[in-house]
CSV table of N, CA and C in Angstrom, one decimal:
chain,number,residue,atom,x,y,z
A,11,UNK,N,58.5,160.9,90.1
A,11,UNK,CA,58.4,159.4,90.1
A,11,UNK,C,57.3,159.0,89.1
A,12,UNK,N,57.5,157.8,88.5
A,12,UNK,CA,56.5,157.2,87.6
A,12,UNK,C,55.7,156.3,88.4
A,13,UNK,N,54.4,156.4,88.3
A,13,UNK,CA,53.4,155.7,89.1
A,13,UNK,C,53.0,154.4,88.4
A,14,UNK,N,53.1,153.2,89.0
A,14,UNK,CA,52.6,152.0,88.6
A,14,UNK,C,51.6,151.5,89.6
A,15,UNK,N,50.4,151.1,89.1
A,15,UNK,CA,49.3,150.8,90.0
A,15,UNK,C,49.1,149.2,89.9
A,16,UNK,N,49.1,148.6,91.0
A,16,UNK,CA,48.7,147.2,91.1
A,16,UNK,C,47.4,147.1,91.9
A,17,UNK,N,46.4,146.4,91.2
A,17,UNK,CA,45.1,146.3,91.9
A,17,UNK,C,44.9,144.8,92.2
A,18,UNK,N,44.5,144.6,93.5
A,18,UNK,CA,44.1,143.3,94.0
A,18,UNK,C,42.6,143.2,94.3
A,19,UNK,N,42.0,142.1,93.9
A,19,UNK,CA,40.6,141.9,94.1
A,19,UNK,C,40.4,140.6,94.8
A,20,UNK,N,39.4,140.5,95.7
A,20,UNK,CA,39.1,139.3,96.5
A,20,UNK,C,38.3,138.3,95.7
A,21,UNK,N,37.6,138.8,94.7
A,21,UNK,CA,36.6,138.0,94.0
A,21,UNK,C,37.1,136.7,93.5
A,22,UNK,N,36.3,135.7,93.3
A,22,UNK,CA,36.7,134.4,92.8
A,22,UNK,C,36.3,133.3,93.8
A,23,UNK,N,36.1,132.1,93.3
A,23,UNK,CA,35.7,131.1,94.2
A,23,UNK,C,36.7,130.7,95.3
A,24,UNK,N,38.0,131.0,95.1
A,24,UNK,CA,39.0,130.7,96.1
A,24,UNK,C,39.4,131.9,96.9
A,25,UNK,N,38.8,133.0,96.6
A,25,UNK,CA,39.1,134.3,97.3
A,25,UNK,C,40.4,134.9,96.8
A,26,UNK,N,40.9,134.4,95.7
A,26,UNK,CA,42.1,135.0,95.1
A,26,UNK,C,41.8,135.5,93.7
A,27,UNK,N,41.2,136.7,93.7
A,27,UNK,CA,40.8,137.3,92.4
A,27,UNK,C,41.9,137.8,91.6
A,28,UNK,N,41.6,138.4,90.5
A,28,UNK,CA,42.6,138.9,89.6
A,28,UNK,C,43.5,139.9,90.1
A,29,UNK,N,44.7,140.0,89.5
A,29,UNK,CA,45.7,141.1,89.8
A,29,UNK,C,45.9,141.8,88.5
A,30,UNK,N,45.9,143.1,88.7
A,30,UNK,CA,46.2,144.0,87.5
A,30,UNK,C,47.4,144.9,87.7
A,31,UNK,N,48.2,145.1,86.7
A,31,UNK,CA,49.3,146.1,86.7
A,31,UNK,C,48.9,147.1,85.6
A,32,UNK,N,48.7,148.3,86.1
A,32,UNK,CA,48.2,149.3,85.1
A,32,UNK,C,47.1,148.9,84.2
A,33,UNK,N,46.1,148.2,84.8
A,33,UNK,CA,44.9,147.8,84.1
A,33,UNK,C,45.1,146.6,83.2
A,34,UNK,N,46.2,145.9,83.3
A,34,UNK,CA,46.5,144.7,82.5
A,34,UNK,C,46.6,143.6,83.4
A,35,UNK,N,45.7,142.6,83.3
A,35,UNK,CA,45.6,141.4,84.2
A,35,UNK,C,46.9,140.6,84.1
A,36,UNK,N,47.4,140.1,85.2
A,36,UNK,CA,48.5,139.2,85.2
A,36,UNK,C,48.0,137.9,85.8
A,37,UNK,N,48.5,136.8,85.4
A,37,UNK,CA,47.9,135.5,85.7
A,37,UNK,C,48.4,134.8,87.0
A,38,UNK,N,49.6,135.3,87.5
A,38,UNK,CA,50.2,134.7,88.6
A,38,UNK,C,51.1,135.6,89.3
A,39,UNK,N,51.5,135.3,90.6
A,39,UNK,CA,52.5,136.1,91.3
A,39,UNK,C,53.8,136.1,90.5
A,40,UNK,N,54.2,135.0,89.9
A,40,UNK,CA,55.4,135.0,89.1
A,40,UNK,C,55.3,136.0,87.9
A,41,UNK,N,54.2,136.0,87.3
A,41,UNK,CA,54.0,137.0,86.2
A,41,UNK,C,54.0,138.4,86.7
A,42,UNK,N,53.4,138.6,87.9
A,42,UNK,CA,53.5,139.9,88.5
A,42,UNK,C,54.9,140.4,88.8
A,43,UNK,N,55.7,139.4,89.3
A,43,UNK,CA,57.1,139.7,89.6
A,43,UNK,C,57.9,140.1,88.3
A,44,UNK,N,57.6,139.4,87.2
A,44,UNK,CA,58.3,139.7,86.0
A,44,UNK,C,57.9,141.1,85.4
A,45,UNK,N,56.6,141.4,85.5
A,45,UNK,CA,56.1,142.6,85.0
A,45,UNK,C,56.7,143.8,85.8
A,46,UNK,N,56.7,143.7,87.2
A,46,UNK,CA,57.3,144.7,88.0
A,46,UNK,C,58.8,144.9,87.8
A,47,UNK,N,59.5,143.7,87.5
A,47,UNK,CA,60.9,143.8,87.2
A,47,UNK,C,61.1,144.6,85.9
A,48,UNK,N,60.3,144.3,84.9
A,48,UNK,CA,60.4,145.0,83.6
A,48,UNK,C,60.1,146.5,83.8
A,49,UNK,N,59.1,146.9,84.7
A,49,UNK,CA,58.8,148.3,84.9
A,49,UNK,C,59.9,148.9,85.7
A,50,UNK,N,60.5,148.3,86.6
A,50,UNK,CA,61.6,148.8,87.4
A,50,UNK,C,62.9,149.1,86.5
A,51,UNK,N,63.1,148.2,85.6
A,51,UNK,CA,64.3,148.4,84.6
A,51,UNK,C,64.0,149.6,83.7
A,52,UNK,N,62.7,149.7,83.3
A,52,UNK,CA,62.4,150.8,82.4
A,52,UNK,C,62.3,152.2,83.1
A,53,UNK,N,61.9,152.1,84.3
A,53,UNK,CA,61.6,153.3,85.1
A,53,UNK,C,62.2,153.2,86.5
A,54,UNK,N,63.5,153.4,86.7
A,54,UNK,CA,64.1,153.1,88.0
A,54,UNK,C,63.5,153.9,89.1
A,55,UNK,N,62.9,155.1,88.8
A,55,UNK,CA,62.3,155.9,89.9
A,55,UNK,C,60.8,155.6,90.2
A,56,UNK,N,60.4,154.5,89.7
A,56,UNK,CA,58.9,154.2,89.8
A,56,UNK,C,58.4,154.2,91.2
A,57,UNK,N,57.2,154.6,91.4
A,57,UNK,CA,56.4,154.5,92.6
A,57,UNK,C,55.3,153.5,92.4
A,58,UNK,N,55.2,152.6,93.3
A,58,UNK,CA,54.1,151.5,93.2
A,58,UNK,C,53.0,151.9,94.1
A,59,UNK,N,51.8,151.9,93.6
A,59,UNK,CA,50.6,152.1,94.3
A,59,UNK,C,49.8,150.8,94.3
A,60,UNK,N,49.6,150.2,95.5
A,60,UNK,CA,48.8,149.0,95.5
A,60,UNK,C,47.4,149.3,96.0
A,61,UNK,N,46.5,149.0,95.2
A,61,UNK,CA,45.1,149.2,95.5
A,61,UNK,C,44.4,147.9,95.8
A,62,UNK,N,43.8,147.7,96.9
A,62,UNK,CA,43.1,146.5,97.2
A,62,UNK,C,41.7,146.8,97.7
A,63,UNK,N,40.8,145.9,97.5
A,63,UNK,CA,39.4,146.1,98.1
A,63,UNK,C,39.5,145.7,99.5
A,64,UNK,N,38.5,146.0,100.3
A,64,UNK,CA,38.5,145.8,101.7
A,64,UNK,C,38.5,144.3,102.1
A,65,UNK,N,38.3,143.4,101.2
A,65,UNK,CA,38.2,142.0,101.6
A,65,UNK,C,39.4,141.2,101.1
A,66,UNK,N,40.4,141.9,100.5
A,66,UNK,CA,41.7,141.2,100.1
A,66,UNK,C,42.4,140.7,101.3
A,67,UNK,N,42.9,139.5,101.3
A,67,UNK,CA,43.6,138.9,102.4
A,67,UNK,C,44.9,139.7,102.7
A,68,UNK,N,45.2,139.9,103.9
A,68,UNK,CA,46.4,140.7,104.3
A,68,UNK,C,47.7,139.9,103.7
A,69,UNK,N,47.7,138.6,103.8
A,69,UNK,CA,48.8,137.8,103.3
A,69,UNK,C,49.1,138.0,101.9
A,70,UNK,N,48.0,138.2,101.1
A,70,UNK,CA,48.2,138.5,99.7
A,70,UNK,C,48.9,139.9,99.4
A,71,UNK,N,48.4,140.8,100.2
A,71,UNK,CA,49.0,142.2,100.1
A,71,UNK,C,50.5,142.2,100.6
A,72,UNK,N,50.8,141.4,101.6
A,72,UNK,CA,52.2,141.3,102.1
A,72,UNK,C,53.0,140.6,101.1
A,73,UNK,N,52.5,139.7,100.4
A,73,UNK,CA,53.2,139.0,99.3
A,73,UNK,C,53.6,139.9,98.2
A,74,UNK,N,52.7,140.8,97.8
A,74,UNK,CA,53.0,141.7,96.7
A,74,UNK,C,54.0,142.7,97.2
A,75,UNK,N,53.9,143.2,98.4
A,75,UNK,CA,55.0,144.1,99.0
A,75,UNK,C,56.3,143.4,99.0
A,76,UNK,N,56.4,142.1,99.4
A,76,UNK,CA,57.6,141.4,99.4
A,76,UNK,C,58.2,141.3,98.0
A,77,UNK,N,57.4,141.0,97.0
A,77,UNK,CA,57.9,141.0,95.6
A,77,UNK,C,58.5,142.3,95.2
A,78,UNK,N,57.8,143.4,95.5
A,78,UNK,CA,58.2,144.7,95.2
A,78,UNK,C,59.6,145.0,95.8
A,79,UNK,N,59.7,144.7,97.1
A,79,UNK,CA,61.0,145.0,97.9
A,79,UNK,C,62.1,144.1,97.3
A,80,UNK,N,61.8,142.9,96.9
A,80,UNK,CA,62.9,142.0,96.4
A,80,UNK,C,63.4,142.5,95.1
A,81,UNK,N,62.6,143.3,94.4
A,81,UNK,CA,63.0,143.9,93.1
A,81,UNK,C,63.7,145.3,93.3
A,82,UNK,N,63.8,145.7,94.5
A,82,UNK,CA,64.4,147.0,94.8
A,82,UNK,C,63.4,148.2,94.7
A,83,UNK,N,62.2,147.9,94.7
A,83,UNK,CA,61.1,148.9,94.6
A,83,UNK,C,60.9,149.4,96.1
A,84,UNK,N,61.3,150.6,96.4
A,84,UNK,CA,61.2,151.1,97.8
A,84,UNK,C,60.2,152.2,98.0
A,85,UNK,N,59.7,152.7,96.9
A,85,UNK,CA,58.7,153.8,96.9
A,85,UNK,C,57.3,153.2,96.6
A,86,UNK,N,56.5,153.0,97.6
A,86,UNK,CA,55.2,152.4,97.4
A,86,UNK,C,54.2,152.9,98.4
A,87,UNK,N,52.9,152.8,98.0
A,87,UNK,CA,51.8,153.2,98.9
A,87,UNK,C,50.7,152.2,98.8
A,88,UNK,N,49.8,152.2,99.8
A,88,UNK,CA,48.7,151.2,99.8
A,88,UNK,C,47.4,152.1,99.9
A,89,UNK,N,46.5,151.8,98.9
A,89,UNK,CA,45.2,152.5,98.9
A,89,UNK,C,44.2,151.4,99.1
A,90,UNK,N,43.6,151.3,100.3
A,90,UNK,CA,42.6,150.2,100.5
A,90,UNK,C,41.2,150.8,100.4
A,91,UNK,N,40.3,150.0,99.8
A,91,UNK,CA,38.9,150.3,99.7
A,91,UNK,C,38.2,149.7,100.9
A,92,UNK,N,37.6,150.4,101.8
A,92,UNK,CA,36.9,149.8,102.9
A,92,UNK,C,35.7,149.0,102.4
A,93,UNK,N,35.3,147.9,103.2
A,93,UNK,CA,34.1,147.2,102.8
A,93,UNK,C,32.9,148.0,102.9
A,94,UNK,N,31.9,147.7,102.1
A,94,UNK,CA,30.7,148.5,102.1
A,94,UNK,C,29.9,148.1,103.4
A,95,UNK,N,28.9,148.8,103.7
A,95,UNK,CA,28.1,148.5,104.9
A,95,UNK,C,27.5,147.1,104.9
A,96,UNK,N,27.1,146.7,103.7
A,96,UNK,CA,26.4,145.4,103.5
A,96,UNK,C,27.5,144.3,103.7
A,97,UNK,N,28.7,144.5,103.4
A,97,UNK,CA,29.8,143.5,103.6
A,97,UNK,C,30.2,143.5,105.1
A,98,UNK,N,30.1,144.5,105.8
A,98,UNK,CA,30.5,144.5,107.2
A,98,UNK,C,29.6,143.7,108.1
A,99,UNK,N,28.4,143.5,107.7
A,99,UNK,CA,27.5,142.6,108.4
A,99,UNK,C,26.8,143.3,109.5
């Protein structure tokens, strides 16, 4: 399988930080969908690894999974970064 990595970050004033596909920032969920569709066409056997920090909203993660599934991407994994001790409060 060919690995494609999507990174989600919580940073930003609205809590919706940047999204990266293989270290290239995408500006919107629509652009993410287009990029993943292009990757799927080029590499039908791709595996998607979604990396999120511990403070990324679950709804945002679910949205990315929904986009992937709608494009026929069925091989995926989630690698979550737990919050640091200072973030846990």
